[in-house]
Amino acid sequence: MVPSNYKIATMLLYAVLALHFLPTPTVSELVQEQPLVLKYHNGQLLKGQITVNLIWYGSFTPIQRSIIVDFINSLSYSSSPLPSASSWWKTTEKYKGGSSVLVVGKQFLHPAYTLGKNLGGKDLLALASKFNELSSITVVLTAKDVAVEGFCVGRCGTHGSIRSVNGKVKSAYIWVGNSETQCPGQCAWPFHQPLYGPQTPPLVAPNGDVGVDGIIINLATLLAGTVTNPFNNGYFQGPATAPLEAVTACTGAFGSGSYPGYPGRVIVDKVTGASFNAHGANGRRFLLPAMWDPQSQACKTLV
């Protein structure tokens, strides 16, 4: 009679051999990645022609202002070589309602710091209320020496909405700060060493201004969020009080192969070493973040 312990040993041997010759599962088989979905909450989106009014609070040079104005114009400028800022912006057309055509409107220079150099939320609303028009976005830009409540503490800018005096007209606004001297590692990455996490070498800013090129990234993020979720009932994932939107759902990706701390493969100018992924108006170049594409339900980079 065969001892029972021999039977057990033989069965274990066969089991080990069977496991040895089974095909090894791939990572994709072990972890089935779920598609990223930004739910549409049936609210109003900003579509058609939209006027972008600019408020410059504090000291901005004419060159800095021209870079930012050129960027906004580039979003609707179809004559740039590919990849272009306008091809990046066209992804917003895939959200319900068609295209959003941005046109620079009025500009208000505010170099005297009449509200001081430490602004709260009410101050931003007061500035944004200067232009309260239908089918418009008021963009408040604060200079590098202006501290704003919450700036560098979890946010580099924000967007929201304000009502007219009679309460009938609701219009959208955006605030973005120049982080050059306050928190470039947080709000101007990847043009500066990150505040924390993997320390990859910073990229060279395409317009030669770390603060302004950082503003472009954050303004692009907030413009996309504003037209697709202007009043907290458009496209987003998560709670309406802290939503993941068109670009914030894709944080940190600028080119293919990106991962936390690495922006991905982008275009590098052979002469200047500047990094970019989008051509714009007046020969400008920009680095624009990935945007969620409703058709592929994935974050999409230009390169």
PDB file of C-alpha atoms in Angstrom:
ATOM      1  CA  MET A   1       0.000   0.000   0.000  1.00  0.00           C
ATOM      2  CA  VAL A   2       1.351   3.416  -1.012  1.00  0.00           C
ATOM      3  CA  PRO A   3       1.878   5.657   2.017  1.00  0.00           C
ATOM      4  CA  SER A   4      -0.538   8.614   2.134  1.00  0.00           C
ATOM      5  CA  ASN A   5       2.299  11.075   2.658  1.00  0.00           C
ATOM      6  CA  TYR A   6       3.889   9.903  -0.638  1.00  0.00           C
ATOM      7  CA  LYS A   7       0.593  10.548  -2.434  1.00  0.00           C
ATOM      8  CA  ILE A   8       0.466  14.039  -0.986  1.00  0.00           C
ATOM      9  CA  ALA A   9       4.058  14.758  -2.057  1.00  0.00           C
ATOM     10  CA  THR A  10       3.352  13.524  -5.598  1.00  0.00           C
ATOM     11  CA  MET A  11       0.245  15.688  -5.880  1.00  0.00           C
ATOM     12  CA  LEU A  12       2.207  18.724  -4.691  1.00  0.00           C
ATOM     13  CA  LEU A  13       4.942  18.020  -7.275  1.00  0.00           C
ATOM     14  CA  TYR A  14       2.401  17.874 -10.114  1.00  0.00           C
ATOM     15  CA  ALA A  15       0.795  21.072  -8.870  1.00  0.00           C
ATOM     16  CA  VAL A  16       4.152  22.902  -8.853  1.00  0.00           C
ATOM     17  CA  LEU A  17       4.984  21.627 -12.365  1.00  0.00           C
ATOM     18  CA  ALA A  18       1.578  22.719 -13.636  1.00  0.00           C
ATOM     19  CA  LEU A  19       2.084  26.192 -12.217  1.00  0.00           C
ATOM     20  CA  HIS A  20       5.570  26.347 -13.714  1.00  0.00           C
ATOM     21  CA  PHE A  21       4.323  25.697 -17.240  1.00  0.00           C
ATOM     22  CA  LEU A  22       1.269  27.967 -17.086  1.00  0.00           C
ATOM     23  CA  PRO A  23       1.656  31.186 -19.141  1.00  0.00           C
ATOM     24  CA  THR A  24       2.733  34.124 -16.977  1.00  0.00           C
ATOM     25  CA  PRO A  25       0.025  36.801 -16.779  1.00  0.00           C
ATOM     26  CA  THR A  26       1.026  40.234 -18.091  1.00  0.00           C
ATOM     27  CA  VAL A  27       0.690  43.413 -16.054  1.00  0.00           C
ATOM     28  CA  SER A  28      -2.306  44.447 -18.163  1.00  0.00           C
ATOM     29  CA  GLU A  29      -3.986  41.154 -17.316  1.00  0.00           C
ATOM     30  CA  LEU A  30      -3.303  41.597 -13.625  1.00  0.00           C
ATOM     31  CA  VAL A  31      -4.490  45.218 -13.555  1.00  0.00           C
ATOM     32  CA  GLN A  32      -7.354  46.009 -15.910  1.00  0.00           C
ATOM     33  CA  GLU A  33      -7.262  49.800 -16.241  1.00  0.00           C
ATOM     34  CA  GLN A  34     -10.693  51.378 -16.090  1.00  0.00           C
ATOM     35  CA  PRO A  35     -11.514  54.156 -18.583  1.00  0.00           C
ATOM     36  CA  LEU A  36     -11.535  57.672 -17.132  1.00  0.00           C
ATOM     37  CA  VAL A  37     -15.039  59.105 -17.353  1.00  0.00           C
ATOM     38  CA  LEU A  38     -16.051  62.711 -16.759  1.00  0.00           C
ATOM     39  CA  LYS A  39     -19.807  62.607 -16.309  1.00  0.00           C
ATOM     40  CA  TYR A  40     -21.956  65.271 -17.933  1.00  0.00           C
ATOM     41  CA  HIS A  41     -24.313  66.730 -15.321  1.00  0.00           C
ATOM     42  CA  ASN A  42     -26.728  68.299 -17.848  1.00  0.00           C
ATOM     43  CA  GLY A  43     -25.749  71.896 -17.128  1.00  0.00           C
ATOM     44  CA  GLN A  44     -24.868  74.824 -19.392  1.00  0.00           C
ATOM     45  CA  LEU A  45     -21.525  74.821 -21.219  1.00  0.00           C
ATOM     46  CA  LEU A  46     -19.845  77.853 -22.802  1.00  0.00           C
ATOM     47  CA  LYS A  47     -20.125  77.375 -26.559  1.00  0.00           C
ATOM     48  CA  GLY A  48     -20.051  79.606 -29.610  1.00  0.00           C
ATOM     49  CA  GLN A  49     -18.055  82.865 -29.573  1.00  0.00           C
ATOM     50  CA  ILE A  50     -16.804  83.761 -26.102  1.00  0.00           C
ATOM     51  CA  THR A  51     -15.166  87.072 -25.231  1.00  0.00           C
ATOM     52  CA  VAL A  52     -12.148  86.804 -22.923  1.00  0.00           C
ATOM     53  CA  ASN A  53     -11.626  90.022 -20.948  1.00  0.00           C
ATOM     54  CA  LEU A  54      -8.305  90.434 -19.141  1.00  0.00           C
ATOM     55  CA  ILE A  55      -7.534  92.205 -15.864  1.00  0.00           C
ATOM     56  CA  TRP A  56      -3.799  92.624 -15.160  1.00  0.00           C
ATOM     57  CA  TYR A  57      -3.438  93.193 -11.422  1.00  0.00           C
ATOM     58  CA  GLY A  58       0.031  94.435 -10.541  1.00  0.00           C
ATOM     59  CA  SER A  59       3.134  94.817 -12.650  1.00  0.00           C
ATOM     60  CA  PHE A  60       3.297  92.945 -15.968  1.00  0.00           C
ATOM     61  CA  THR A  61       5.723  93.902 -18.736  1.00  0.00           C
ATOM     62  CA  PRO A  62       4.400  94.483 -22.272  1.00  0.00           C
ATOM     63  CA  ILE A  63       6.234  91.308 -23.373  1.00  0.00           C
ATOM     64  CA  GLN A  64       4.555  89.247 -20.647  1.00  0.00           C
ATOM     65  CA  ARG A  65       1.145  90.579 -21.646  1.00  0.00           C
ATOM     66  CA  SER A  66       1.782  89.868 -25.326  1.00  0.00           C
ATOM     67  CA  ILE A  67       2.755  86.232 -24.615  1.00  0.00           C
ATOM     68  CA  ILE A  68      -0.506  85.591 -22.766  1.00  0.00           C
ATOM     69  CA  VAL A  69      -2.662  87.444 -25.332  1.00  0.00           C
ATOM     70  CA  ASP A  70      -0.945  85.502 -28.127  1.00  0.00           C
ATOM     71  CA  PHE A  71      -1.738  82.261 -26.293  1.00  0.00           C
ATOM     72  CA  ILE A  72      -5.461  83.031 -26.057  1.00  0.00           C
ATOM     73  CA  ASN A  73      -5.541  84.069 -29.710  1.00  0.00           C
ATOM     74  CA  SER A  74      -3.662  80.887 -30.645  1.00  0.00           C
ATOM     75  CA  LEU A  75      -6.538  78.720 -29.409  1.00  0.00           C
ATOM     76  CA  SER A  76      -8.628  79.898 -32.364  1.00  0.00           C
ATOM     77  CA  TYR A  77      -5.750  80.434 -34.815  1.00  0.00           C
ATOM     78  CA  SER A  78      -5.824  77.609 -37.344  1.00  0.00           C
ATOM     79  CA  SER A  79      -2.774  78.653 -39.420  1.00  0.00           C
ATOM     80  CA  SER A  80      -0.109  77.432 -36.978  1.00  0.00           C
ATOM     81  CA  PRO A  81       1.979  74.365 -37.879  1.00  0.00           C
ATOM     82  CA  LEU A  82       1.020  71.133 -36.148  1.00  0.00           C
ATOM     83  CA  PRO A  83       0.997  70.305 -33.325  1.00  0.00           C
ATOM     84  CA  SER A  84      -0.765  73.550 -32.527  1.00  0.00           C
ATOM     85  CA  ALA A  85      -2.554  75.266 -29.662  1.00  0.00           C
ATOM     86  CA  SER A  86      -5.721  75.320 -31.786  1.00  0.00           C
ATOM     87  CA  SER A  87      -5.566  71.544 -32.356  1.00  0.00           C
ATOM     88  CA  TRP A  88      -5.259  71.116 -28.577  1.00  0.00           C
ATOM     89  CA  TRP A  89      -8.301  73.356 -28.038  1.00  0.00           C
ATOM     90  CA  LYS A  90     -10.365  71.484 -30.653  1.00  0.00           C
ATOM     91  CA  THR A  91     -10.734  68.632 -28.146  1.00  0.00           C
ATOM     92  CA  THR A  92     -13.258  70.863 -26.323  1.00  0.00           C
ATOM     93  CA  GLU A  93     -15.500  70.564 -29.423  1.00  0.00           C
ATOM     94  CA  LYS A  94     -16.019  66.885 -28.560  1.00  0.00           C
ATOM     95  CA  TYR A  95     -17.874  67.921 -25.421  1.00  0.00           C
ATOM     96  CA  LYS A  96     -21.588  68.548 -26.026  1.00  0.00           C
ATOM     97  CA  GLY A  97     -22.616  71.659 -27.940  1.00  0.00           C
ATOM     98  CA  GLY A  98     -19.884  72.174 -30.512  1.00  0.00           C
ATOM     99  CA  SER A  99     -17.009  74.635 -30.589  1.00  0.00           C
ATOM    100  CA  SER A 100     -15.951  77.363 -28.172  1.00  0.00           C
ATOM    101  CA  VAL A 101     -14.261  80.223 -30.043  1.00  0.00           C
ATOM    102  CA  LEU A 102     -12.286  82.501 -27.732  1.00  0.00           C
ATOM    103  CA  VAL A 103     -11.813  86.158 -28.714  1.00  0.00           C
ATOM    104  CA  VAL A 104      -9.737  88.587 -26.642  1.00  0.00           C
ATOM    105  CA  GLY A 105     -11.948  91.512 -25.616  1.00  0.00           C
ATOM    106  CA  LYS A 106     -11.231  94.351 -23.190  1.00  0.00           C
ATOM    107  CA  GLN A 107      -8.060  94.665 -21.145  1.00  0.00           C
ATOM    108  CA  PHE A 108      -7.756  96.577 -17.899  1.00  0.00           C
ATOM    109  CA  LEU A 109      -4.307  97.402 -16.490  1.00  0.00           C
ATOM    110  CA  HIS A 110      -4.227  97.656 -12.715  1.00  0.00           C
ATOM    111  CA  PRO A 111      -0.583  98.547 -11.875  1.00  0.00           C
ATOM    112  CA  ALA A 112      -1.319 100.612  -8.759  1.00  0.00           C
ATOM    113  CA  TYR A 113      -2.200  97.667  -6.445  1.00  0.00           C
ATOM    114  CA  THR A 114      -5.249  99.597  -5.163  1.00  0.00           C
ATOM    115  CA  LEU A 115      -6.472  96.503  -3.292  1.00  0.00           C
ATOM    116  CA  GLY A 116      -3.025  95.876  -1.841  1.00  0.00           C
ATOM    117  CA  LYS A 117      -0.637  92.996  -2.388  1.00  0.00           C
ATOM    118  CA  ASN A 118      -2.515  90.460  -0.262  1.00  0.00           C
ATOM    119  CA  LEU A 119      -5.802  89.518  -1.916  1.00  0.00           C
ATOM    120  CA  GLY A 120      -8.630  87.412  -0.543  1.00  0.00           C
ATOM    121  CA  GLY A 121     -11.453  85.666  -2.364  1.00  0.00           C
ATOM    122  CA  LYS A 122     -13.686  88.750  -2.125  1.00  0.00           C
ATOM    123  CA  ASP A 123     -10.993  90.869  -3.775  1.00  0.00           C
ATOM    124  CA  LEU A 124     -10.812  88.462  -6.722  1.00  0.00           C
ATOM    125  CA  LEU A 125     -14.600  88.600  -7.096  1.00  0.00           C
ATOM    126  CA  ALA A 126     -14.505  92.396  -6.984  1.00  0.00           C
ATOM    127  CA  LEU A 127     -11.913  92.469  -9.768  1.00  0.00           C
ATOM    128  CA  ALA A 128     -13.770  89.837 -11.821  1.00  0.00           C
ATOM    129  CA  SER A 129     -17.004  91.848 -11.524  1.00  0.00           C
ATOM    130  CA  LYS A 130     -15.529  94.701 -13.588  1.00  0.00           C
ATOM    131  CA  PHE A 131     -16.630  92.872 -16.759  1.00  0.00           C
ATOM    132  CA  ASN A 132     -19.861  91.002 -16.117  1.00  0.00           C
ATOM    133  CA  GLU A 133     -21.089  90.086 -19.575  1.00  0.00           C
ATOM    134  CA  LEU A 134     -23.040  87.242 -21.098  1.00  0.00           C
ATOM    135  CA  SER A 135     -20.951  84.788 -23.182  1.00  0.00           C
ATOM    136  CA  SER A 136     -17.721  86.019 -21.652  1.00  0.00           C
ATOM    137  CA  ILE A 137     -14.921  84.929 -19.340  1.00  0.00           C
ATOM    138  CA  THR A 138     -13.132  87.487 -17.181  1.00  0.00           C
ATOM    139  CA  VAL A 139      -9.526  86.463 -16.523  1.00  0.00           C
ATOM    140  CA  VAL A 140      -7.820  88.041 -13.504  1.00  0.00           C
ATOM    141  CA  LEU A 141      -4.038  87.712 -13.620  1.00  0.00           C
ATOM    142  CA  THR A 142      -2.019  88.639 -10.526  1.00  0.00           C
ATOM    143  CA  ALA A 143       1.650  89.670 -10.692  1.00  0.00           C
ATOM    144  CA  LYS A 144       4.517  87.764  -9.056  1.00  0.00           C
ATOM    145  CA  ASP A 145       4.591  90.045  -5.985  1.00  0.00           C
ATOM    146  CA  VAL A 146       0.870  89.610  -5.207  1.00  0.00           C
ATOM    147  CA  ALA A 147      -0.117  87.046  -2.575  1.00  0.00           C
ATOM    148  CA  VAL A 148      -3.576  85.552  -3.002  1.00  0.00           C
ATOM    149  CA  GLU A 149      -5.512  83.557  -0.418  1.00  0.00           C
ATOM    150  CA  GLY A 150      -4.906  79.857  -1.111  1.00  0.00           C
ATOM    151  CA  PHE A 151      -2.188  80.521  -3.717  1.00  0.00           C
ATOM    152  CA  CYS A 152       0.574  77.902  -3.537  1.00  0.00           C
ATOM    153  CA  VAL A 153      -1.432  76.029  -0.902  1.00  0.00           C
ATOM    154  CA  GLY A 154      -3.098  73.463  -3.119  1.00  0.00           C
ATOM    155  CA  ARG A 155      -3.999  75.790  -5.987  1.00  0.00           C
ATOM    156  CA  CYS A 156      -2.314  77.815  -8.722  1.00  0.00           C
ATOM    157  CA  GLY A 157      -5.526  79.432  -9.937  1.00  0.00           C
ATOM    158  CA  THR A 158      -9.258  78.875  -9.920  1.00  0.00           C
ATOM    159  CA  HIS A 159     -12.425  79.425 -11.902  1.00  0.00           C
ATOM    160  CA  GLY A 160     -15.953  80.200 -10.846  1.00  0.00           C
ATOM    161  CA  SER A 161     -18.951  82.372 -11.659  1.00  0.00           C
ATOM    162  CA  ILE A 162     -20.524  85.634 -10.559  1.00  0.00           C
ATOM    163  CA  ARG A 163     -24.032  87.027 -10.915  1.00  0.00           C
ATOM    164  CA  SER A 164     -24.983  90.449 -12.194  1.00  0.00           C
ATOM    165  CA  VAL A 165     -26.533  93.036  -9.858  1.00  0.00           C
ATOM    166  CA  ASN A 166     -30.067  91.921 -10.749  1.00  0.00           C
ATOM    167  CA  GLY A 167     -29.043  88.299 -10.294  1.00  0.00           C
ATOM    168  CA  LYS A 168     -30.225  87.255 -13.755  1.00  0.00           C
ATOM    169  CA  VAL A 169     -26.934  87.065 -15.652  1.00  0.00           C
ATOM    170  CA  LYS A 170     -24.280  84.604 -14.537  1.00  0.00           C
ATOM    171  CA  SER A 171     -20.817  84.964 -16.034  1.00  0.00           C
ATOM    172  CA  ALA A 172     -17.600  82.991 -15.661  1.00  0.00           C
ATOM    173  CA  TYR A 173     -14.274  84.162 -14.310  1.00  0.00           C
ATOM    174  CA  ILE A 174     -10.761  82.753 -13.925  1.00  0.00           C
ATOM    175  CA  TRP A 175      -7.915  83.755 -11.642  1.00  0.00           C
ATOM    176  CA  VAL A 176      -4.274  82.736 -12.236  1.00  0.00           C
ATOM    177  CA  GLY A 177      -1.234  83.984 -10.339  1.00  0.00           C
ATOM    178  CA  ASN A 178       2.372  84.400 -11.437  1.00  0.00           C
ATOM    179  CA  SER A 179       4.234  81.884  -9.269  1.00  0.00           C
ATOM    180  CA  GLU A 180       7.784  82.838 -10.304  1.00  0.00           C
ATOM    181  CA  THR A 181       8.911  84.026  -6.862  1.00  0.00           C
ATOM    182  CA  GLN A 182       6.332  82.325  -4.644  1.00  0.00           C
ATOM    183  CA  CYS A 183       5.992  78.649  -5.632  1.00  0.00           C
ATOM    184  CA  PRO A 184       7.446  77.869  -9.093  1.00  0.00           C
ATOM    185  CA  GLY A 185       8.063  74.247  -8.075  1.00  0.00           C
ATOM    186  CA  GLN A 186       4.332  73.803  -7.608  1.00  0.00           C
ATOM    187  CA  CYS A 187       2.747  76.152 -10.137  1.00  0.00           C
ATOM    188  CA  ALA A 188       5.395  76.478 -12.858  1.00  0.00           C
ATOM    189  CA  TRP A 189       6.463  72.817 -13.038  1.00  0.00           C
ATOM    190  CA  PRO A 190       7.965  71.381 -15.274  1.00  0.00           C
ATOM    191  CA  PHE A 191       9.920  74.633 -15.813  1.00  0.00           C
ATOM    192  CA  HIS A 192      11.210  74.493 -12.236  1.00  0.00           C
ATOM    193  CA  GLN A 193      12.299  71.731  -9.860  1.00  0.00           C
ATOM    194  CA  PRO A 194       9.173  70.229  -8.267  1.00  0.00           C
ATOM    195  CA  LEU A 195       8.426  71.054  -4.657  1.00  0.00           C
ATOM    196  CA  TYR A 196       8.324  67.352  -3.778  1.00  0.00           C
ATOM    197  CA  GLY A 197       8.421  63.957  -5.452  1.00  0.00           C
ATOM    198  CA  PRO A 198      10.903  62.774  -8.095  1.00  0.00           C
ATOM    199  CA  GLN A 199      13.460  65.485  -8.873  1.00  0.00           C
ATOM    200  CA  THR A 200      13.808  65.418 -12.662  1.00  0.00           C
ATOM    201  CA  PRO A 201      15.704  68.294 -14.331  1.00  0.00           C
ATOM    202  CA  PRO A 202      13.414  71.254 -15.178  1.00  0.00           C
ATOM    203  CA  LEU A 203      12.550  71.970 -18.797  1.00  0.00           C
ATOM    204  CA  VAL A 204      13.550  75.228 -20.491  1.00  0.00           C
ATOM    205  CA  ALA A 205      10.525  77.550 -20.759  1.00  0.00           C
ATOM    206  CA  PRO A 206       9.564  78.133 -24.436  1.00  0.00           C
ATOM    207  CA  ASN A 207       8.989  81.883 -23.996  1.00  0.00           C
ATOM    208  CA  GLY A 208      11.963  82.422 -21.700  1.00  0.00           C
ATOM    209  CA  ASP A 209       9.836  83.332 -18.672  1.00  0.00           C
ATOM    210  CA  VAL A 210       9.243  80.614 -16.063  1.00  0.00           C
ATOM    211  CA  GLY A 211       6.436  82.568 -14.369  1.00  0.00           C
ATOM    212  CA  VAL A 212       4.543  83.423 -17.561  1.00  0.00           C
ATOM    213  CA  ASP A 213       5.038  79.997 -19.144  1.00  0.00           C
ATOM    214  CA  GLY A 214       3.673  78.583 -15.879  1.00  0.00           C
ATOM    215  CA  ILE A 215       0.689  80.941 -16.178  1.00  0.00           C
ATOM    216  CA  ILE A 216       0.057  79.559 -19.685  1.00  0.00           C
ATOM    217  CA  ILE A 217      -0.178  75.983 -18.352  1.00  0.00           C
ATOM    218  CA  ASN A 218      -2.587  77.007 -15.584  1.00  0.00           C
ATOM    219  CA  LEU A 219      -4.615  79.331 -17.806  1.00  0.00           C
ATOM    220  CA  ALA A 220      -4.969  76.564 -20.413  1.00  0.00           C
ATOM    221  CA  THR A 221      -6.127  74.203 -17.658  1.00  0.00           C
ATOM    222  CA  LEU A 222      -8.711  76.667 -16.358  1.00  0.00           C
ATOM    223  CA  LEU A 223     -10.001  77.805 -19.765  1.00  0.00           C
ATOM    224  CA  ALA A 224     -10.721  74.171 -20.671  1.00  0.00           C
ATOM    225  CA  GLY A 225     -12.382  73.629 -17.286  1.00  0.00           C
ATOM    226  CA  THR A 226     -14.420  76.815 -17.638  1.00  0.00           C
ATOM    227  CA  VAL A 227     -15.946  76.107 -21.063  1.00  0.00           C
ATOM    228  CA  THR A 228     -16.762  72.478 -20.162  1.00  0.00           C
ATOM    229  CA  ASN A 229     -17.880  73.081 -16.557  1.00  0.00           C
ATOM    230  CA  PRO A 230     -18.595  76.811 -16.123  1.00  0.00           C
ATOM    231  CA  PHE A 231     -21.246  76.609 -13.423  1.00  0.00           C
ATOM    232  CA  ASN A 232     -20.413  73.350 -11.585  1.00  0.00           C
ATOM    233  CA  ASN A 233     -22.964  71.297 -13.509  1.00  0.00           C
ATOM    234  CA  GLY A 234     -21.092  70.453 -16.710  1.00  0.00           C
ATOM    235  CA  TYR A 235     -18.444  67.779 -17.227  1.00  0.00           C
ATOM    236  CA  PHE A 236     -16.547  66.603 -14.164  1.00  0.00           C
ATOM    237  CA  GLN A 237     -15.753  63.643 -11.952  1.00  0.00           C
ATOM    238  CA  GLY A 238     -16.074  63.590  -8.174  1.00  0.00           C
ATOM    239  CA  PRO A 239     -17.738  66.190  -5.926  1.00  0.00           C
ATOM    240  CA  ALA A 240     -18.848  69.493  -7.464  1.00  0.00           C
ATOM    241  CA  THR A 241     -16.940  71.333  -4.723  1.00  0.00           C
ATOM    242  CA  ALA A 242     -13.620  69.755  -5.792  1.00  0.00           C
ATOM    243  CA  PRO A 243     -14.186  68.417  -9.309  1.00  0.00           C
ATOM    244  CA  LEU A 244     -11.754  66.732 -11.654  1.00  0.00           C
ATOM    245  CA  GLU A 245     -12.278  68.552 -14.947  1.00  0.00           C
ATOM    246  CA  ALA A 246     -11.119  68.395 -18.582  1.00  0.00           C
ATOM    247  CA  VAL A 247      -7.441  68.958 -17.743  1.00  0.00           C
ATOM    248  CA  THR A 248      -7.193  68.557 -13.967  1.00  0.00           C
ATOM    249  CA  ALA A 249      -8.212  64.920 -14.479  1.00  0.00           C
ATOM    250  CA  CYS A 250      -4.958  64.511 -16.461  1.00  0.00           C
ATOM    251  CA  THR A 251      -2.497  66.279 -14.144  1.00  0.00           C
ATOM    252  CA  GLY A 252       1.204  66.187 -14.937  1.00  0.00           C
ATOM    253  CA  ALA A 253       1.064  64.816 -18.502  1.00  0.00           C
ATOM    254  CA  PHE A 254       2.475  66.891 -21.370  1.00  0.00           C
ATOM    255  CA  GLY A 255       3.773  64.214 -23.740  1.00  0.00           C
ATOM    256  CA  SER A 256       3.713  60.483 -24.366  1.00  0.00           C
ATOM    257  CA  GLY A 257       5.271  58.233 -21.732  1.00  0.00           C
ATOM    258  CA  SER A 258       4.614  60.626 -18.849  1.00  0.00           C
ATOM    259  CA  TYR A 259       4.513  59.438 -15.261  1.00  0.00           C
ATOM    260  CA  PRO A 260       4.544  61.226 -11.864  1.00  0.00           C
ATOM    261  CA  GLY A 261       7.534  63.572 -11.863  1.00  0.00           C
ATOM    262  CA  TYR A 262       8.202  63.148 -15.598  1.00  0.00           C
ATOM    263  CA  PRO A 263       6.188  65.335 -18.029  1.00  0.00           C
ATOM    264  CA  GLY A 264       6.639  62.970 -20.989  1.00  0.00           C
ATOM    265  CA  ARG A 265       8.376  63.261 -24.343  1.00  0.00           C
ATOM    266  CA  VAL A 266       7.992  66.759 -25.793  1.00  0.00           C
ATOM    267  CA  ILE A 267       9.613  68.754 -28.613  1.00  0.00           C
ATOM    268  CA  VAL A 268      12.951  70.381 -27.793  1.00  0.00           C
ATOM    269  CA  ASP A 269      14.327  73.292 -29.828  1.00  0.00           C
ATOM    270  CA  LYS A 270      17.811  72.311 -31.010  1.00  0.00           C
ATOM    271  CA  VAL A 271      19.131  75.873 -30.693  1.00  0.00           C
ATOM    272  CA  THR A 272      17.569  77.203 -27.473  1.00  0.00           C
ATOM    273  CA  GLY A 273      16.860  73.907 -25.703  1.00  0.00           C
ATOM    274  CA  ALA A 274      13.313  75.130 -24.980  1.00  0.00           C
ATOM    275  CA  SER A 275      10.639  72.474 -24.525  1.00  0.00           C
ATOM    276  CA  PHE A 276       7.182  72.802 -26.081  1.00  0.00           C
ATOM    277  CA  ASN A 277       4.406  70.770 -27.667  1.00  0.00           C
ATOM    278  CA  ALA A 278       2.287  73.418 -29.416  1.00  0.00           C
ATOM    279  CA  HIS A 279       2.849  76.100 -32.048  1.00  0.00           C
ATOM    280  CA  GLY A 280       0.810  79.296 -31.811  1.00  0.00           C
ATOM    281  CA  ALA A 281       0.153  82.700 -33.313  1.00  0.00           C
ATOM    282  CA  ASN A 282       3.044  85.069 -34.039  1.00  0.00           C
ATOM    283  CA  GLY A 283       5.524  82.197 -33.998  1.00  0.00           C
ATOM    284  CA  ARG A 284       4.887  81.480 -30.322  1.00  0.00           C
ATOM    285  CA  ARG A 285       5.454  78.089 -28.749  1.00  0.00           C
ATOM    286  CA  PHE A 286       3.707  76.716 -25.694  1.00  0.00           C
ATOM    287  CA  LEU A 287       3.717  73.675 -23.447  1.00  0.00           C
ATOM    288  CA  LEU A 288       0.105  72.530 -22.982  1.00  0.00           C
ATOM    289  CA  PRO A 289      -1.172  69.819 -20.638  1.00  0.00           C
ATOM    290  CA  ALA A 290      -3.083  66.676 -21.584  1.00  0.00           C
ATOM    291  CA  MET A 291      -6.858  67.014 -21.931  1.00  0.00           C
ATOM    292  CA  TRP A 292      -9.552  64.377 -21.452  1.00  0.00           C
ATOM    293  CA  ASP A 293     -11.037  63.301 -24.778  1.00  0.00           C
ATOM    294  CA  PRO A 294     -14.734  62.320 -24.497  1.00  0.00           C
ATOM    295  CA  GLN A 295     -14.515  60.061 -27.571  1.00  0.00           C
ATOM    296  CA  SER A 296     -11.578  57.926 -26.437  1.00  0.00           C
ATOM    297  CA  GLN A 297     -12.375  58.482 -22.719  1.00  0.00           C
ATOM    298  CA  ALA A 298      -8.675  58.985 -22.095  1.00  0.00           C
ATOM    299  CA  CYS A 299      -6.217  61.791 -21.449  1.00  0.00           C
ATOM    300  CA  LYS A 300      -4.801  63.010 -24.745  1.00  0.00           C
ATOM    301  CA  THR A 301      -1.466  64.797 -25.257  1.00  0.00           C
ATOM    302  CA  LEU A 302      -0.423  66.671 -28.394  1.00  0.00           C
ATOM    303  CA  VAL A 303       2.830  64.717 -28.792  1.00  0.00           C
TER     304      VAL A 303
END
